[in-house]
GROMACS .gro file of C-alpha atoms in nm:
model
  214
    1SER     CA    1   0.000   0.000   0.000
    2SER     CA    2   0.119   0.349  -0.071
    3ALA     CA    3   0.275   0.531   0.218
    4LEU     CA    4   0.061   0.785   0.384
    5ARG     CA    5   0.183   1.144   0.387
    6THR     CA    6   0.217   1.192   0.758
    7PRO     CA    7   0.295   1.524   0.916
    8SER     CA    8   0.648   1.401   0.974
    9ASN     CA    9   0.686   1.318   0.604
   10LEU     CA   10   0.547   1.656   0.508
   11THR     CA   11   0.790   1.821   0.741
   12ALA     CA   12   1.078   1.627   0.591
   13SER     CA   13   0.973   1.713   0.236
   14LYS     CA   14   0.950   2.079   0.328
   15LEU     CA   15   1.297   2.066   0.479
   16THR     CA   16   1.455   1.914   0.170
   17GLY     CA   17   1.330   2.199  -0.045
   18PRO     CA   18   1.497   2.477   0.145
   19SER     CA   19   1.807   2.264   0.179
   20SER     CA   20   1.843   2.225  -0.199
   21GLN     CA   21   1.748   2.587  -0.246
   22GLY     CA   22   2.015   2.670   0.004
   23LYS     CA   23   2.272   2.498  -0.214
   24GLY     CA   24   2.131   2.685  -0.508
   25SER     CA   25   2.155   3.010  -0.323
   26VAL     CA   26   2.524   2.945  -0.257
   27GLY     CA   27   2.566   2.882  -0.629
   28ASP     CA   28   2.381   3.202  -0.703
   29GLU     CA   29   2.612   3.386  -0.468
   30ARG     CA   30   2.912   3.235  -0.645
   31ASN     CA   31   2.770   3.328  -0.984
   32SER     CA   32   2.697   3.679  -0.870
   33SER     CA   33   3.045   3.712  -0.720
   34ASN     CA   34   3.196   3.584  -1.047
   35LYS     CA   35   2.988   3.834  -1.240
   36TYR     CA   36   3.103   4.110  -1.005
   37TYR     CA   37   3.466   4.000  -1.048
   38ARG     CA   38   3.429   3.998  -1.425
   39TYR     CA   39   3.262   4.339  -1.409
   40CYS     CA   40   3.552   4.476  -1.203
   41GLN     CA   41   3.799   4.330  -1.451
   42SER     CA   42   3.615   4.489  -1.746
   43SER     CA   43   3.587   4.822  -1.564
   44CYS     CA   44   3.958   4.823  -1.480
   45PHE     CA   45   4.047   4.731  -1.838
   46LEU     CA   46   3.818   5.003  -1.972
   47GLY     CA   47   3.976   5.253  -1.733
   48VAL     CA   48   4.325   5.165  -1.852
   49VAL     CA   49   4.213   5.197  -2.215
   50LEU     CA   50   4.053   5.536  -2.152
   51LEU     CA   51   4.359   5.662  -1.966
   52SER     CA   52   4.587   5.540  -2.243
   53PHE     CA   53   4.371   5.677  -2.524
   54PRO     CA   54   4.497   6.040  -2.511
   55PHE     CA   55   4.856   5.913  -2.515
   56PHE     CA   56   4.771   5.689  -2.811
   57LEU     CA   57   4.613   5.984  -2.991
   58SER     CA   58   4.919   6.200  -2.928
   59LEU     CA   59   5.142   5.928  -3.072
   60CYS     CA   60   4.919   5.903  -3.379
   61ALA     CA   61   4.919   6.280  -3.419
   62ALA     CA   62   5.298   6.294  -3.389
   63ALA     CA   63   5.334   6.014  -3.642
   64ALA     CA   64   5.092   6.190  -3.876
   65ARG     CA   65   5.283   6.516  -3.845
   66TYR     CA   66   5.613   6.341  -3.907
   67GLU     CA   67   5.474   6.162  -4.212
   68GLU     CA   68   5.325   6.487  -4.332
   69GLY     CA   69   5.665   6.653  -4.308
   70GLU     CA   70   5.830   6.367  -4.492
   71SER     CA   71   5.567   6.361  -4.766
   72GLU     CA   72   5.607   6.738  -4.799
   73ALA     CA   73   5.977   6.690  -4.867
   74GLU     CA   74   5.903   6.417  -5.120
   75SER     CA   75   5.637   6.618  -5.302
   76ILE     CA   76   5.855   6.926  -5.343
   77THR     CA   77   6.097   6.724  -5.555
   78SER     CA   78   5.814   6.668  -5.804
   79PHE     CA   79   5.835   7.032  -5.914
   80MET     CA   80   6.190   7.130  -5.816
   81ASP     CA   81   6.529   6.983  -5.894
   82THR     CA   82   6.721   6.879  -5.583
   83SER     CA   83   7.032   7.047  -5.724
   84ASN     CA   84   6.852   7.382  -5.724
   85PRO     CA   85   7.011   7.608  -5.456
   86LEU     CA   86   6.665   7.731  -5.353
   87TYR     CA   87   6.554   7.376  -5.282
   88GLN     CA   88   6.877   7.298  -5.097
   89LEU     CA   89   6.840   7.598  -4.866
   90TYR     CA   90   6.474   7.519  -4.796
   91ASP     CA   91   6.543   7.150  -4.737
   92THR     CA   92   6.834   7.228  -4.504
   93VAL     CA   93   6.598   7.421  -4.278
   94ARG     CA   94   6.307   7.178  -4.310
   95SER     CA   95   6.521   6.874  -4.226
   96CYS     CA   96   6.720   7.043  -3.949
   97ARG     CA   97   6.793   6.814  -3.653
   98ASN     CA   98   6.953   6.857  -3.312
   99ASN     CA   99   7.256   6.671  -3.177
  100GLN     CA  100   7.033   6.379  -3.074
  101GLY     CA  101   6.904   6.343  -3.430
  102GLN     CA  102   6.555   6.477  -3.348
  103LEU     CA  103   6.372   6.681  -3.611
  104ILE     CA  104   6.345   7.034  -3.469
  105SER     CA  105   6.174   7.206  -3.762
  106GLU     CA  106   5.840   7.029  -3.703
  107PRO     CA  107   5.670   7.322  -3.519
  108PHE     CA  108   5.736   7.536  -3.828
  109PHE     CA  109   5.567   7.307  -4.081
  110HIS     CA  110   5.234   7.489  -4.034
  111LEU     CA  111   5.108   7.808  -3.875
  112PRO     CA  112   4.975   7.792  -3.517
  113SER     CA  113   4.604   7.721  -3.472
  114LYS     CA  114   4.400   8.043  -3.472
  115LYS     CA  115   4.156   7.880  -3.230
  116LYS     CA  116   4.421   7.774  -2.977
  117TYR     CA  117   4.656   8.071  -3.016
  118PRO     CA  118   4.448   8.378  -3.110
  119ASP     CA  119   4.702   8.606  -2.942
  120TYR     CA  120   4.968   8.487  -3.188
  121TYR     CA  121   4.786   8.662  -3.472
  122GLN     CA  122   4.748   8.976  -3.264
  123GLN     CA  123   5.122   8.996  -3.204
  124ILE     CA  124   5.248   8.864  -3.538
  125LYS     CA  125   5.143   9.079  -3.833
  126ALA     CA  126   5.305   8.873  -4.110
  127PRO     CA  127   5.273   8.505  -4.012
  128ILE     CA  128   5.453   8.255  -4.233
  129SER     CA  129   5.544   7.887  -4.211
  130LEU     CA  130   5.737   7.633  -4.415
  131GLN     CA  131   5.410   7.542  -4.584
  132GLN     CA  132   5.369   7.896  -4.722
  133ILE     CA  133   5.735   7.906  -4.825
  134ARG     CA  134   5.698   7.572  -5.001
  135THR     CA  135   5.393   7.704  -5.191
  136LYS     CA  136   5.592   8.009  -5.301
  137LEU     CA  137   5.871   7.780  -5.419
  138LYS     CA  138   5.618   7.579  -5.618
  139ASN     CA  139   5.482   7.897  -5.777
  140HIS     CA  140   5.838   8.012  -5.861
  141GLU     CA  141   5.801   8.329  -5.653
  142TYR     CA  142   6.165   8.322  -5.542
  143GLU     CA  143   6.428   8.428  -5.791
  144THR     CA  144   6.726   8.452  -5.557
  145LEU     CA  145   6.856   8.293  -5.239
  146ASP     CA  146   6.827   8.632  -5.068
  147GLN     CA  147   6.450   8.635  -5.124
  148LEU     CA  148   6.410   8.287  -4.978
  149GLU     CA  149   6.640   8.373  -4.688
  150ALA     CA  150   6.427   8.681  -4.613
  151ASP     CA  151   6.112   8.469  -4.570
  152LEU     CA  152   6.292   8.210  -4.360
  153ASN     CA  153   6.427   8.485  -4.136
  154LEU     CA  154   6.077   8.633  -4.110
  155MET     CA  155   5.952   8.294  -3.989
  156PHE     CA  156   6.232   8.276  -3.733
  157GLU     CA  157   6.186   8.633  -3.608
  158ASN     CA  158   5.812   8.574  -3.566
  159ALA     CA  159   5.886   8.274  -3.345
  160LYS     CA  160   6.144   8.470  -3.144
  161ARG     CA  161   5.900   8.753  -3.092
  162TYR     CA  162   5.617   8.528  -2.971
  163ASN     CA  163   5.824   8.294  -2.754
  164VAL     CA  164   6.032   8.396  -2.454
  165PRO     CA  165   6.413   8.367  -2.466
  166ASN     CA  166   6.556   8.041  -2.330
  167SER     CA  167   6.234   7.856  -2.419
  168ALA     CA  168   6.269   7.531  -2.615
  169ILE     CA  169   6.120   7.680  -2.932
  170TYR     CA  170   6.345   7.987  -2.907
  171LYS     CA  171   6.652   7.764  -2.886
  172ARG     CA  172   6.532   7.571  -3.190
  173VAL     CA  173   6.504   7.896  -3.383
  174LEU     CA  174   6.862   7.994  -3.298
  175LYS     CA  175   6.988   7.654  -3.411
  176MET     CA  176   6.790   7.664  -3.736
  177GLN     CA  177   6.900   8.018  -3.814
  178GLN     CA  178   7.262   7.920  -3.763
  179VAL     CA  179   7.224   7.619  -3.994
  180MET     CA  180   7.045   7.829  -4.257
  181GLN     CA  181   7.311   8.101  -4.259
  182ALA     CA  182   7.591   7.846  -4.294
  183LYS     CA  183   7.412   7.678  -4.586
  184LYS     CA  184   7.340   8.013  -4.751
  185LYS     CA  185   7.711   8.105  -4.740
  186GLU     CA  186   7.806   7.765  -4.880
  187LEU     CA  187   7.559   7.797  -5.169
  188ALA     CA  188   7.662   8.157  -5.242
  189ARG     CA  189   8.030   8.055  -5.244
  190ARG     CA  190   7.953   7.764  -5.476
  191ASP     CA  191   7.760   7.998  -5.706
  192ASP     CA  192   8.054   8.240  -5.720
  193ILE     CA  193   8.291   7.955  -5.811
  194GLU     CA  194   8.059   7.835  -6.086
  195ASP     CA  195   8.026   8.190  -6.219
  196GLY     CA  196   8.406   8.221  -6.219
  197ASP     CA  197   8.442   7.893  -6.406
  198SER     CA  198   8.187   8.000  -6.664
  199MET     CA  199   8.367   8.334  -6.712
  200ILE     CA  200   8.699   8.152  -6.759
  201SER     CA  201   8.550   7.910  -7.010
  202SER     CA  202   8.383   8.201  -7.191
  203ALA     CA  203   8.711   8.396  -7.206
  204THR     CA  204   8.894   8.085  -7.331
  205SER     CA  205   8.640   8.031  -7.607
  206ASP     CA  206   8.661   8.398  -7.707
  207THR     CA  207   9.042   8.376  -7.723
  208GLY     CA  208   9.022   8.065  -7.934
  209SER     CA  209   8.778   8.223  -8.177
  210SER     CA  210   8.993   8.537  -8.211
  211LYS     CA  211   9.296   8.321  -8.287
  212ARG     CA  212   9.102   8.139  -8.554
  213LYS     CA  213   9.000   8.471  -8.710
  214ARG     CA  214   9.365   8.570  -8.742
   0.00000   0.00000   0.00000
C-alpha cells in the first residue's frame, strides 16, 4: 500500500526543499560574485584603455605630423630639382635636426592654430610657415637665395617675438638660423665659383675664336 503522507513526512519534504534551495543560493552567490569580479575586470580594463587613449592619440598625431613633413619633402621634388640652390636651402631648414638626431623644424611646418593661439595673430602681423614658403617655391616666386632667406628669417623672427628667450622653441630657432646662414654662405660661395668657371671658359672660347679669325 502506498505510504501515507504523515505530518512528519510533510515536514521532511518541506525541509529538503529549502536545503536544496540553500545549495542553489550558494551557487547564485558564487555566480553573482563571479559576475562582479568579471565586471571589475572589465571596468579596470576600460579605465586603462581610456587613460591610455589620449597618449595613443598623441602618438598618432605625432606620427601623422612626421609623415606629413616627410611627404612634404618628397612632393617638393616633383616640381623642383634637388640640385637647385633654392631647394637645398629650404630642405636644409626643413630637415634640421639637433645633436640627438631629433627633427626640430616640425613646429614650423604649419602656422599655429588660430583657435588655440588667437594672441599669436594679434602679435604677429606677417605670419609665415614652411608650408607657405613651399607654396611660393612651387609657384616660382623666389628668384634669388636672398629672397628665400628673407622669408625664412621672417619665420624665425616671428617665433622669437612670440616665444620667450631660453624657451625650447626659441633655442630651436637659434639653431635653425645658424644652420640656414651656414648653408646660404656655402651655396653663395659655390655659385661664385661656378660663375668664375663660366667666365673663364667664356674667355677661353673667345680667345680661341679670335685666334682662328687671325
